[in-house]
């Protein structure tokens, strides 16, 4: 079934190269296949992660320029917002399922991480410079890894996880916690979300990044 929608993610493009296998003419065409609620979530996460990234860059934390490249800051909010691009491959009937998911369905959802690579290769006109494309792949594939090594898809641990993915993990989780969900009897407050994320310092998240998150939360 065709997926319709208006892409919320736009920016000035850098013409780099084309793909011989791309089935989407542009990034916007690919984004338009995602459900509206997914695109809105992605946009919020992009904003939150960009706040953390810019705080680190402005304060010289993490040697971001060397790790992520000179040009990443020009595209950072958009790249972070594209973390869930692999959801293109999750069928609507699973995304919108009200009841519990089977183990097979859970794995299909988890596979949105590795499927980000398929989605990226499906764009005919490469939307970003090569180094920025590398960071997009790192973020999209590894933002569900855990700092303690218990995440997926590869069970990476600590600083084996690319720094962009570590940043995105906090932003993604925060939005998931505070977002309205119809099945919640009580919606989670910002303060409660901070407490939950703080409790995962050293577990799901890098402790230093949790500290940065707490300093930046008023800007979310």
GROMACS .gro file of N, CA and C in nm, residues 3 15 18 30 32 40 46 65 72 96 99 102 115 121 138 143 154 158-160 176 189 193 195 200 207 209 212:
model
   84
    3UNK      N    1   0.218   0.487   0.085
    3UNK     CA    2   0.212   0.570   0.203
    3UNK      C    3   0.219   0.716   0.161
   15UNK      N    4   2.432   1.882  -0.360
   15UNK     CA    5   2.434   1.784  -0.466
   15UNK      C    6   2.568   1.712  -0.463
   18UNK      N    7   2.472   1.045  -0.747
   18UNK     CA    8   2.347   0.970  -0.760
   18UNK      C    9   2.374   0.822  -0.745
   30UNK      N   10   1.130   0.990   0.005
   30UNK     CA   11   1.137   0.881   0.101
   30UNK      C   12   1.065   0.918   0.230
   32UNK      N   13   0.821   1.109   0.275
   32UNK     CA   14   0.676   1.117   0.256
   32UNK      C   15   0.608   0.982   0.273
   40UNK      N   16   0.649   1.340   1.291
   40UNK     CA   17   0.645   1.441   1.397
   40UNK      C   18   0.738   1.402   1.511
   46UNK      N   19   1.491   1.533   1.654
   46UNK     CA   20   1.596   1.611   1.589
   46UNK      C   21   1.626   1.739   1.664
   65UNK      N   22   3.407   1.769   1.657
   65UNK     CA   23   3.451   1.802   1.521
   65UNK      C   24   3.533   1.689   1.463
   72UNK      N   25   2.925   1.850   0.997
   72UNK     CA   26   2.806   1.793   1.058
   72UNK      C   27   2.715   1.900   1.119
   96UNK      N   28   0.052   0.029   1.361
   96UNK     CA   29  -0.076   0.073   1.417
   96UNK      C   30  -0.145  -0.034   1.501
   99UNK      N   31  -0.310  -0.423   2.000
   99UNK     CA   32  -0.280  -0.528   2.096
   99UNK      C   33  -0.131  -0.557   2.106
  102UNK      N   34   0.370  -0.995   1.846
  102UNK     CA   35   0.438  -1.124   1.849
  102UNK      C   36   0.589  -1.101   1.849
  115UNK      N   37   1.767  -0.155   0.883
  115UNK     CA   38   1.701  -0.121   0.757
  115UNK      C   39   1.722   0.026   0.718
  121UNK      N   40   2.018   0.380   0.088
  121UNK     CA   41   2.061   0.338  -0.046
  121UNK      C   42   1.948   0.352  -0.147
  138UNK      N   43   2.543   0.607   1.116
  138UNK     CA   44   2.578   0.574   1.255
  138UNK      C   45   2.462   0.599   1.351
  143UNK      N   46   2.114   0.399   1.729
  143UNK     CA   47   2.053   0.478   1.837
  143UNK      C   48   1.976   0.395   1.939
  154UNK      N   49   2.369  -0.454   1.740
  154UNK     CA   50   2.496  -0.525   1.746
  154UNK      C   51   2.549  -0.542   1.888
  158UNK      N   52   2.952   0.113   2.551
  158UNK     CA   53   3.032   0.230   2.583
  158UNK      C   54   3.062   0.315   2.462
  159UNK      N   55   3.189   0.352   2.446
  159UNK     CA   56   3.228   0.438   2.336
  159UNK      C   57   3.245   0.365   2.204
  160UNK      N   58   3.215   0.234   2.203
  160UNK     CA   59   3.202   0.165   2.074
  160UNK      C   60   3.082   0.221   1.997
  176UNK      N   61   0.991   0.967   2.364
  176UNK     CA   62   0.904   0.852   2.381
  176UNK      C   63   0.835   0.851   2.516
  189UNK      N   64   0.529   1.343   3.305
  189UNK     CA   65   0.574   1.482   3.306
  189UNK      C   66   0.722   1.491   3.268
  193UNK      N   67   1.025   1.225   3.348
  193UNK     CA   68   1.111   1.175   3.241
  193UNK      C   69   1.258   1.194   3.276
  195UNK      N   70   1.386   1.203   3.570
  195UNK     CA   71   1.418   1.106   3.676
  195UNK      C   72   1.442   0.968   3.615
  200UNK      N   73   1.898   0.573   3.436
  200UNK     CA   74   1.963   0.486   3.338
  200UNK      C   75   2.106   0.531   3.307
  207UNK      N   76   2.681   0.821   3.125
  207UNK     CA   77   2.656   0.912   3.238
  207UNK      C   78   2.684   1.058   3.207
  209UNK      N   79   2.658   1.215   2.929
  209UNK     CA   80   2.552   1.270   2.844
  209UNK      C   81   2.423   1.291   2.922
  212UNK      N   82   2.466   1.626   3.076
  212UNK     CA   83   2.443   1.732   2.977
  212UNK      C   84   2.294   1.747   2.950
   0.00000   0.00000   0.00000
